[in-house]
Amino acid sequence: MAEDDEIILSELPDDELVLQMYDDLYDGLKEEIEEGVNILLARGWTPYEILTKALVAGMTIVGHDFRDGILFVPEVLLAANAMKGGMFILKPLLAETGAPRVGKMVIGTVKGDIHDIGKNLVGMMMEGAGFEVVDLGINNPVEKYIEALEREGADILGMSALLTTTMPYMKVVIDTMIEKGMRDDYIVLVGGAPLNEEFGRAIGADAYCRDAAVAVETAKTFIARKHNQGAVA
Ligand code: B1M
């Protein structure tokens, strides 16, 4: 290809476009990612397919090279920024189901942790499934969770942690809820790349959610159970 040959995203077939989006995400090219998302939407891809097959898959490559010391924090920040550009376009579309409100979730990343892409994705998918979502952002101390749960009259607490050093903080939050006698008033769901089911059980969460889709399904199941108990009581 000649040096000045520009790649025209709209001329690429779907599979090549997705591969190009992986490259663009890797290079932190926000405008190109936004363009790619819009092209795939125009070609009939669902917002969820774009999210998982183009954006999340691309971010996984970034994650591997970050782990292996090939990429560093500034580059990963640019990639994250590009990913957020794509997510911003998809957010209203995912939320556009018109579904009746099924429950309310307070969600936030735990104290000491500033990763928010996965949490944002969970929030978006929950909204899309008809949940009301109160997003507390990143770096949340226990007091902030507790205050929000009480203020919002929430059904569900969602906590996210991406670091092995911050995931134990989830237990601090759950233990505080137990001390205050409020643990059983809420469904507690946890997630984040370093967690697993065993960890979720060990800290006393109701469930560990592997990804955003699982978070939605789990939340729906627990809410249905809660409503059934209410009907029996
Ligand atoms: Co960070 N980082 N990072 N980072 N970062 C990881 C997590 C890491 C695994 C990279 C690596 O080494 N391979 C590693 C952690 C290692 C460990 O603890 N064992 C790491 C590190 C070390 C660090 C720093 C310490 C680096 C440094 O400064 N030296 C630092 C820590 C800062 C801090 O938090 N105090 C740091 C910083 C950063 C950036 C700021 C550069 C950036 C964050 C930008 C942002 O979020 N706004 C960043 C990024 C982007 C990553 C990786 C590359 C990608 C994370 C991501 O967004 N994934 C990540 C590598 C990786 O995870 N592969 C890495 C995409 C996202 C869609 O997936 O977040 O897993 P994920 O969310 C999923 C599920 O986990 C689940 O659903 C989501 C959607 O399907 N889920 C939930 C998540 N939360 C949930 C909550 C729920 C339910 C499900 O509630 C109900």
mmCIF file of C-alpha atoms and ligand atoms in Angstrom:
data_model
loop_
_atom_site.group_PDB
_atom_site.id
_atom_site.type_symbol
_atom_site.label_atom_id
_atom_site.label_comp_id
_atom_site.label_asym_id
_atom_site.label_seq_id
_atom_site.Cartn_x
_atom_site.Cartn_y
_atom_site.Cartn_z
ATOM 1 C CA MET A 1 0.000 0.000 0.000
ATOM 2 C CA ALA A 2 1.367 3.467 -0.867
ATOM 3 C CA GLU A 3 2.389 5.560 2.117
ATOM 4 C CA ASP A 4 -0.340 8.140 1.677
ATOM 5 C CA ASP A 5 -3.053 5.522 1.215
ATOM 6 C CA GLU A 6 -5.560 6.258 3.932
ATOM 7 C CA ILE A 7 -7.716 3.499 5.361
ATOM 8 C CA ILE A 8 -11.348 4.321 4.672
ATOM 9 C CA LEU A 9 -13.182 2.562 7.489
ATOM 10 C CA SER A 10 -16.513 2.574 5.698
ATOM 11 C CA GLU A 11 -14.999 0.648 2.770
ATOM 12 C CA LEU A 12 -13.782 -2.248 4.916
ATOM 13 C CA PRO A 13 -15.883 -5.405 5.218
ATOM 14 C CA ASP A 14 -17.128 -6.144 8.761
ATOM 15 C CA ASP A 15 -14.350 -8.542 9.789
ATOM 16 C CA GLU A 16 -11.574 -6.211 8.610
ATOM 17 C CA LEU A 17 -13.289 -3.219 10.151
ATOM 18 C CA VAL A 18 -13.403 -4.966 13.528
ATOM 19 C CA LEU A 19 -9.685 -5.834 13.259
ATOM 20 C CA GLN A 20 -8.960 -2.219 12.342
ATOM 21 C CA MET A 21 -10.956 -1.121 15.398
ATOM 22 C CA TYR A 22 -8.751 -3.323 17.573
ATOM 23 C CA ASP A 23 -5.745 -1.441 16.145
ATOM 24 C CA ASP A 24 -7.415 1.932 16.587
ATOM 25 C CA LEU A 25 -8.348 1.129 20.169
ATOM 26 C CA TYR A 26 -4.795 0.000 20.798
ATOM 27 C CA ASP A 27 -3.564 3.321 19.382
ATOM 28 C CA GLY A 28 -6.122 5.294 21.400
ATOM 29 C CA LEU A 29 -7.799 6.786 18.341
ATOM 30 C CA LYS A 30 -11.117 7.925 19.768
ATOM 31 C CA GLU A 31 -12.566 9.485 16.603
ATOM 32 C CA GLU A 32 -11.825 6.371 14.569
ATOM 33 C CA ILE A 33 -13.457 4.190 17.204
ATOM 34 C CA GLU A 34 -16.536 6.405 17.189
ATOM 35 C CA GLU A 35 -16.633 6.203 13.401
ATOM 36 C CA GLY A 36 -16.256 2.412 13.497
ATOM 37 C CA VAL A 37 -19.105 2.094 15.999
ATOM 38 C CA ASN A 38 -21.364 4.246 13.824
ATOM 39 C CA ILE A 39 -20.527 2.221 10.716
ATOM 40 C CA LEU A 40 -21.319 -1.081 12.438
ATOM 41 C CA LEU A 41 -24.578 0.346 13.764
ATOM 42 C CA ALA A 42 -25.514 1.462 10.258
ATOM 43 C CA ARG A 43 -24.747 -2.064 9.038
ATOM 44 C CA GLY A 44 -27.263 -3.520 11.464
ATOM 45 C CA TRP A 45 -25.001 -4.722 14.259
ATOM 46 C CA THR A 46 -26.711 -4.595 17.648
ATOM 47 C CA PRO A 47 -25.191 -2.292 20.275
ATOM 48 C CA TYR A 48 -24.409 -5.346 22.401
ATOM 49 C CA GLU A 49 -22.541 -7.073 19.556
ATOM 50 C CA ILE A 50 -20.462 -3.957 18.939
ATOM 51 C CA LEU A 51 -19.723 -3.627 22.632
ATOM 52 C CA THR A 52 -18.576 -7.194 23.098
ATOM 53 C CA LYS A 53 -17.089 -8.151 19.713
ATOM 54 C CA ALA A 54 -15.381 -4.867 18.825
ATOM 55 C CA LEU A 55 -14.784 -2.825 21.985
ATOM 56 C CA VAL A 56 -14.382 -5.328 24.826
ATOM 57 C CA ALA A 57 -12.440 -7.763 22.621
ATOM 58 C CA GLY A 58 -10.133 -4.928 21.539
ATOM 59 C CA MET A 59 -9.604 -3.865 25.136
ATOM 60 C CA THR A 60 -8.605 -7.426 26.008
ATOM 61 C CA ILE A 61 -5.654 -7.139 23.608
ATOM 62 C CA VAL A 62 -4.672 -3.865 25.273
ATOM 63 C CA GLY A 63 -4.909 -5.625 28.643
ATOM 64 C CA HIS A 64 -2.558 -8.414 27.575
ATOM 65 C CA ASP A 65 0.094 -6.014 26.325
ATOM 66 C CA PHE A 66 -0.279 -3.879 29.454
ATOM 67 C CA ARG A 67 0.308 -6.991 31.556
ATOM 68 C CA ASP A 68 3.331 -7.936 29.462
ATOM 69 C CA GLY A 69 4.945 -4.510 29.768
ATOM 70 C CA ILE A 70 4.504 -3.635 26.085
ATOM 71 C CA LEU A 71 2.016 -0.849 26.808
ATOM 72 C CA PHE A 72 2.233 1.628 29.687
ATOM 73 C CA VAL A 73 -0.292 3.662 31.663
ATOM 74 C CA PRO A 74 -0.441 6.698 29.294
ATOM 75 C CA GLU A 75 -1.150 4.474 26.284
ATOM 76 C CA VAL A 76 -3.734 2.453 28.177
ATOM 77 C CA LEU A 77 -5.419 5.686 29.280
ATOM 78 C CA LEU A 78 -5.709 6.725 25.637
ATOM 79 C CA ALA A 79 -7.159 3.324 24.757
ATOM 80 C CA ALA A 80 -9.627 3.632 27.632
ATOM 81 C CA ASN A 81 -10.597 7.082 26.412
ATOM 82 C CA ALA A 82 -11.216 5.745 22.902
ATOM 83 C CA MET A 83 -13.293 2.911 24.339
ATOM 84 C CA LYS A 84 -15.369 5.390 26.321
ATOM 85 C CA GLY A 85 -16.012 7.345 23.098
ATOM 86 C CA GLY A 86 -17.534 4.204 21.595
ATOM 87 C CA MET A 87 -19.462 3.376 24.745
ATOM 88 C CA PHE A 88 -20.903 6.895 24.854
ATOM 89 C CA ILE A 89 -22.565 6.297 21.471
ATOM 90 C CA LEU A 90 -23.908 2.895 22.511
ATOM 91 C CA LYS A 91 -25.175 3.898 25.957
ATOM 92 C CA PRO A 92 -28.517 5.453 24.917
ATOM 93 C CA LEU A 93 -29.129 2.616 22.473
ATOM 94 C CA LEU A 94 -28.607 -0.025 25.126
ATOM 95 C CA ALA A 95 -30.922 1.861 27.461
ATOM 96 C CA GLU A 96 -33.567 2.305 24.770
ATOM 97 C CA THR A 97 -35.650 -0.738 25.570
ATOM 98 C CA GLY A 98 -38.525 1.185 27.135
ATOM 99 C CA ALA A 99 -38.734 -1.600 29.692
ATOM 100 C CA PRO A 100 -40.534 -0.759 32.938
ATOM 101 C CA ARG A 101 -38.228 -0.104 35.918
ATOM 102 C CA VAL A 102 -37.532 -3.448 37.524
ATOM 103 C CA GLY A 103 -35.299 -2.365 40.380
ATOM 104 C CA LYS A 104 -32.665 0.093 41.492
ATOM 105 C CA MET A 105 -28.929 -0.503 41.694
ATOM 106 C CA VAL A 106 -26.209 1.532 43.336
ATOM 107 C CA ILE A 107 -22.879 0.714 41.719
ATOM 108 C CA GLY A 108 -19.327 1.927 42.225
ATOM 109 C CA THR A 109 -15.682 0.945 42.040
ATOM 110 C CA VAL A 110 -14.149 0.314 45.460
ATOM 111 C CA LYS A 111 -11.746 2.493 47.403
ATOM 112 C CA GLY A 112 -8.224 2.649 45.980
ATOM 113 C CA ASP A 113 -9.344 1.592 42.511
ATOM 114 C CA ILE A 114 -9.881 3.920 39.569
ATOM 115 C CA HIS A 115 -10.826 1.390 36.873
ATOM 116 C CA ASP A 116 -14.296 2.234 35.647
ATOM 117 C CA ILE A 117 -14.811 0.836 32.150
ATOM 118 C CA GLY A 118 -16.264 -2.493 33.288
ATOM 119 C CA LYS A 119 -18.429 -0.802 35.921
ATOM 120 C CA ASN A 120 -19.742 1.658 33.330
ATOM 121 C CA LEU A 121 -20.545 -1.218 31.019
ATOM 122 C CA VAL A 122 -22.464 -3.013 33.747
ATOM 123 C CA GLY A 123 -24.369 0.203 34.496
ATOM 124 C CA MET A 124 -25.245 0.655 30.836
ATOM 125 C CA MET A 125 -26.450 -2.915 30.433
ATOM 126 C CA MET A 126 -28.482 -2.734 33.636
ATOM 127 C CA GLU A 127 -30.168 0.448 32.423
ATOM 128 C CA GLY A 128 -30.840 -1.272 29.124
ATOM 129 C CA ALA A 129 -32.561 -4.069 31.019
ATOM 130 C CA GLY A 130 -34.858 -1.620 32.818
ATOM 131 C CA PHE A 131 -32.979 -1.063 36.066
ATOM 132 C CA GLU A 132 -32.466 2.391 37.528
ATOM 133 C CA VAL A 133 -28.745 2.840 38.114
ATOM 134 C CA VAL A 134 -27.045 5.220 40.510
ATOM 135 C CA ASP A 135 -23.365 5.347 39.607
ATOM 136 C CA LEU A 136 -21.046 6.392 42.433
ATOM 137 C CA GLY A 137 -17.979 6.478 40.209
ATOM 138 C CA ILE A 138 -14.569 5.285 41.359
ATOM 139 C CA ASN A 139 -12.585 5.065 44.592
ATOM 140 C CA ASN A 140 -15.562 4.650 46.929
ATOM 141 C CA PRO A 141 -15.113 4.310 50.688
ATOM 142 C CA VAL A 142 -17.638 2.209 52.586
ATOM 143 C CA GLU A 143 -19.490 5.285 53.902
ATOM 144 C CA LYS A 144 -20.314 6.389 50.380
ATOM 145 C CA TYR A 145 -21.895 3.050 49.486
ATOM 146 C CA ILE A 146 -23.926 2.902 52.690
ATOM 147 C CA GLU A 147 -25.131 6.472 52.419
ATOM 148 C CA ALA A 148 -26.178 5.962 48.779
ATOM 149 C CA LEU A 149 -28.001 2.690 49.463
ATOM 150 C CA GLU A 150 -30.064 4.307 52.204
ATOM 151 C CA ARG A 151 -30.648 7.570 50.353
ATOM 152 C CA GLU A 152 -31.690 5.891 47.116
ATOM 153 C CA GLY A 153 -33.786 3.082 48.597
ATOM 154 C CA ALA A 154 -31.878 0.738 46.311
ATOM 155 C CA ASP A 155 -32.501 -2.980 45.849
ATOM 156 C CA ILE A 156 -29.013 -3.895 44.696
ATOM 157 C CA LEU A 157 -25.465 -2.943 45.576
ATOM 158 C CA GLY A 158 -22.945 -3.531 42.792
ATOM 159 C CA MET A 159 -19.235 -3.289 43.497
ATOM 160 C CA SER A 160 -16.399 -3.412 41.006
ATOM 161 C CA ALA A 161 -12.665 -4.003 41.614
ATOM 162 C CA LEU A 162 -9.930 -4.619 39.072
ATOM 163 C CA LEU A 163 -6.931 -4.948 41.354
ATOM 164 C CA THR A 164 -6.002 -7.829 43.597
ATOM 165 C CA THR A 165 -5.061 -5.172 46.157
ATOM 166 C CA THR A 166 -8.508 -3.512 46.133
ATOM 167 C CA MET A 167 -10.825 -6.503 45.859
ATOM 168 C CA PRO A 168 -10.600 -7.307 49.612
ATOM 169 C CA TYR A 169 -12.234 -3.930 50.265
ATOM 170 C CA MET A 170 -15.518 -5.434 49.101
ATOM 171 C CA LYS A 171 -15.501 -7.496 52.287
ATOM 172 C CA VAL A 172 -15.034 -4.319 54.339
ATOM 173 C CA VAL A 173 -18.221 -2.946 52.786
ATOM 174 C CA ILE A 174 -20.202 -6.150 53.327
ATOM 175 C CA ASP A 175 -18.952 -6.538 56.906
ATOM 176 C CA THR A 176 -19.974 -2.952 57.656
ATOM 177 C CA MET A 177 -23.421 -3.669 56.253
ATOM 178 C CA ILE A 178 -23.655 -6.684 58.572
ATOM 179 C CA GLU A 179 -22.546 -4.595 61.570
ATOM 180 C CA LYS A 180 -25.220 -2.039 60.774
ATOM 181 C CA GLY A 181 -27.858 -4.768 60.472
ATOM 182 C CA MET A 182 -28.631 -3.820 56.863
ATOM 183 C CA ARG A 183 -26.941 -6.606 54.903
ATOM 184 C CA ASP A 184 -30.123 -8.575 54.289
ATOM 185 C CA ASP A 185 -31.956 -5.542 52.953
ATOM 186 C CA TYR A 186 -29.887 -5.568 49.765
ATOM 187 C CA ILE A 187 -28.785 -7.880 47.007
ATOM 188 C CA VAL A 188 -24.997 -7.582 46.806
ATOM 189 C CA LEU A 189 -23.389 -8.351 43.442
ATOM 190 C CA VAL A 190 -19.666 -8.100 42.808
ATOM 191 C CA GLY A 191 -17.511 -8.197 39.701
ATOM 192 C CA GLY A 192 -14.167 -7.373 38.152
ATOM 193 C CA ALA A 193 -11.464 -9.271 36.300
ATOM 194 C CA PRO A 194 -9.497 -10.684 39.293
ATOM 195 C CA LEU A 195 -12.590 -11.986 41.139
ATOM 196 C CA ASN A 196 -14.204 -15.389 40.923
ATOM 197 C CA GLU A 197 -17.186 -17.203 42.374
ATOM 198 C CA GLU A 198 -15.250 -18.543 45.321
ATOM 199 C CA PHE A 199 -14.147 -15.038 46.279
ATOM 200 C CA GLY A 200 -17.712 -13.766 45.975
ATOM 201 C CA ARG A 201 -18.914 -16.501 48.322
ATOM 202 C CA ALA A 202 -16.027 -15.998 50.763
ATOM 203 C CA ILE A 203 -16.751 -12.298 51.273
ATOM 204 C CA GLY A 204 -20.485 -12.864 51.689
ATOM 205 C CA ALA A 205 -21.766 -11.406 48.422
ATOM 206 C CA ASP A 206 -24.958 -12.812 46.932
ATOM 207 C CA ALA A 207 -23.224 -13.440 43.625
ATOM 208 C CA TYR A 208 -20.111 -12.879 41.571
ATOM 209 C CA CYS A 209 -20.860 -11.689 38.024
ATOM 210 C CA ARG A 210 -18.365 -12.645 35.338
ATOM 211 C CA ASP A 211 -19.488 -9.940 32.930
ATOM 212 C CA ALA A 212 -22.151 -7.335 32.331
ATOM 213 C CA ALA A 213 -24.594 -9.755 30.721
ATOM 214 C CA VAL A 214 -24.304 -12.101 33.697
ATOM 215 C CA ALA A 215 -24.800 -9.132 36.038
ATOM 216 C CA VAL A 216 -28.105 -8.329 34.329
ATOM 217 C CA GLU A 217 -29.335 -11.928 34.424
ATOM 218 C CA THR A 218 -28.268 -12.364 38.047
ATOM 219 C CA ALA A 219 -29.913 -9.105 39.088
ATOM 220 C CA LYS A 220 -33.153 -10.117 37.373
ATOM 221 C CA THR A 221 -33.149 -13.510 39.085
ATOM 222 C CA PHE A 222 -32.579 -12.023 42.544
ATOM 223 C CA ILE A 223 -35.175 -9.295 42.035
ATOM 224 C CA ALA A 224 -37.754 -11.869 40.909
ATOM 225 C CA ARG A 225 -36.949 -13.949 43.994
ATOM 226 C CA LYS A 226 -37.330 -10.872 46.218
ATOM 227 C CA HIS A 227 -40.723 -10.062 44.690
ATOM 228 C CA ASN A 228 -41.899 -13.655 45.087
ATOM 229 C CA GLN A 229 -40.859 -13.654 48.762
ATOM 230 C CA GLY A 230 -42.753 -10.378 49.152
ATOM 231 C CA ALA A 231 -45.841 -11.984 47.635
ATOM 232 C CA VAL A 232 -45.624 -14.966 49.997
ATOM 233 C CA ALA A 233 -44.978 -12.884 53.136
HETATM 234 CO CO1 B1M B 1 -5.086 -1.149 35.116
HETATM 235 N N1 B1M B 1 -4.640 -2.939 35.707
HETATM 236 N N2 B1M B 1 -3.877 -0.396 36.457
HETATM 237 N N3 B1M B 1 -5.465 0.559 34.281
HETATM 238 N N4 B1M B 1 -5.916 -2.098 33.713
HETATM 239 C C1 B1M B 1 -5.381 -4.043 35.112
HETATM 240 C C2 B1M B 1 -6.621 -4.363 35.921
HETATM 241 C C3 B1M B 1 -4.305 -5.217 35.138
HETATM 242 C C4 B1M B 1 -4.916 -6.625 35.188
HETATM 243 C C5 B1M B 1 -3.344 -5.036 33.953
HETATM 244 C C6 B1M B 1 -2.317 -6.123 33.867
HETATM 245 O O1 B1M B 1 -1.325 -6.076 34.550
HETATM 246 N N5 B1M B 1 -2.582 -7.091 33.025
HETATM 247 C C7 B1M B 1 -3.471 -4.854 36.432
HETATM 248 C C8 B1M B 1 -3.991 -5.466 37.735
HETATM 249 C C9 B1M B 1 -3.095 -6.567 38.239
HETATM 250 C C10 B1M B 1 -3.605 -7.119 39.514
HETATM 251 O O2 B1M B 1 -4.105 -6.488 40.388
HETATM 252 N N6 B1M B 1 -3.447 -8.408 39.628
HETATM 253 C C11 B1M B 1 -3.587 -3.339 36.435
HETATM 254 C C12 B1M B 1 -2.699 -2.469 37.123
HETATM 255 C C13 B1M B 1 -1.518 -3.130 37.803
HETATM 256 C C14 B1M B 1 -2.887 -1.077 37.176
HETATM 257 C C15 B1M B 1 -2.034 -0.041 37.922
HETATM 258 C C16 B1M B 1 -1.592 -0.448 39.319
HETATM 259 C C17 B1M B 1 -0.851 0.276 36.985
HETATM 260 C C18 B1M B 1 0.163 1.237 37.549
HETATM 261 O O3 B1M B 1 -0.148 2.340 37.890
HETATM 262 N N7 B1M B 1 1.354 0.737 37.620
HETATM 263 C C19 B1M B 1 -2.984 1.176 37.947
HETATM 264 C C20 B1M B 1 -3.888 1.161 39.188
HETATM 265 C C21 B1M B 1 -4.662 2.437 39.367
HETATM 266 C C22 B1M B 1 -5.707 2.294 40.450
HETATM 267 O O4 B1M B 1 -6.785 1.812 40.205
HETATM 268 N N8 B1M B 1 -5.371 2.705 41.657
HETATM 269 C C23 B1M B 1 -3.782 0.948 36.719
HETATM 270 C C24 B1M B 1 -4.306 1.967 35.920
HETATM 271 C C25 B1M B 1 -5.034 1.766 34.774
HETATM 272 C C26 B1M B 1 -5.449 2.903 33.842
HETATM 273 C C27 B1M B 1 -5.834 4.176 34.586
HETATM 274 C C28 B1M B 1 -4.323 3.190 32.905
HETATM 275 C C29 B1M B 1 -6.621 2.206 33.037
HETATM 276 C C30 B1M B 1 -8.011 2.435 33.660
HETATM 277 C C31 B1M B 1 -8.837 3.440 32.894
HETATM 278 C C32 B1M B 1 -10.270 3.412 33.328
HETATM 279 O O5 B1M B 1 -10.824 2.412 33.764
HETATM 280 N N9 B1M B 1 -10.892 4.551 33.169
HETATM 281 C C33 B1M B 1 -6.285 0.733 33.208
HETATM 282 C C34 B1M B 1 -6.819 -0.294 32.388
HETATM 283 C C35 B1M B 1 -7.665 0.156 31.209
HETATM 284 C C36 B1M B 1 -6.579 -1.665 32.643
HETATM 285 C C37 B1M B 1 -6.920 -2.885 31.755
HETATM 286 C C38 B1M B 1 -5.920 -2.873 30.616
HETATM 287 C C39 B1M B 1 -8.306 -2.992 31.196
HETATM 288 C C40 B1M B 1 -9.435 -2.918 32.202
HETATM 289 C C41 B1M B 1 -10.722 -2.780 31.452
HETATM 290 O O6 B1M B 1 -11.246 -1.694 31.314
HETATM 291 N N10 B1M B 1 -11.208 -3.907 30.865
HETATM 292 C C42 B1M B 1 -6.701 -4.073 32.787
HETATM 293 C C43 B1M B 1 -6.285 -5.384 32.145
HETATM 294 C C44 B1M B 1 -7.430 -6.376 32.071
HETATM 295 O O7 B1M B 1 -8.356 -6.347 32.845
HETATM 296 N N11 B1M B 1 -7.326 -7.273 31.157
HETATM 297 C C45 B1M B 1 -5.872 -3.452 33.839
HETATM 298 C C46 B1M B 1 -12.391 -3.915 30.017
HETATM 299 C C47 B1M B 1 -13.634 -4.085 30.888
HETATM 300 C C48 B1M B 1 -14.857 -4.134 29.990
HETATM 301 O O8 B1M B 1 -13.522 -5.318 31.583
HETATM 302 O O9 B1M B 1 -13.195 -4.166 33.803
HETATM 303 O O10 B1M B 1 -12.996 -6.693 33.618
HETATM 304 P P1 B1M B 1 -13.609 -5.426 33.188
HETATM 305 O O11 B1M B 1 -15.184 -5.540 33.449
HETATM 306 C C49 B1M B 1 -15.987 -6.634 33.035
HETATM 307 C C50 B1M B 1 -16.087 -7.736 34.100
HETATM 308 O O12 B1M B 1 -14.972 -7.840 34.931
HETATM 309 C C51 B1M B 1 -17.374 -7.441 34.817
HETATM 310 O O13 B1M B 1 -18.180 -6.919 33.772
HETATM 311 C C52 B1M B 1 -17.379 -6.083 32.936
HETATM 312 C C53 B1M B 1 -17.983 -6.050 31.572
HETATM 313 O O14 B1M B 1 -18.181 -7.310 31.003
HETATM 314 N N12 B1M B 1 -17.411 -6.470 35.912
HETATM 315 C C54 B1M B 1 -18.472 -6.440 36.774
HETATM 316 C C55 B1M B 1 -16.588 -5.476 36.251
HETATM 317 N N13 B1M B 1 -17.064 -4.798 37.295
HETATM 318 C C56 B1M B 1 -18.226 -5.361 37.641
HETATM 319 C C57 B1M B 1 -19.127 -5.043 38.656
HETATM 320 C C58 B1M B 1 -20.265 -5.808 38.777
HETATM 321 C C59 B1M B 1 -20.508 -6.892 37.911
HETATM 322 C C60 B1M B 1 -19.613 -7.216 36.897
HETATM 323 O O15 B1M B 1 -21.119 -5.457 39.755
HETATM 324 C C61 B1M B 1 -22.302 -6.112 39.867
#
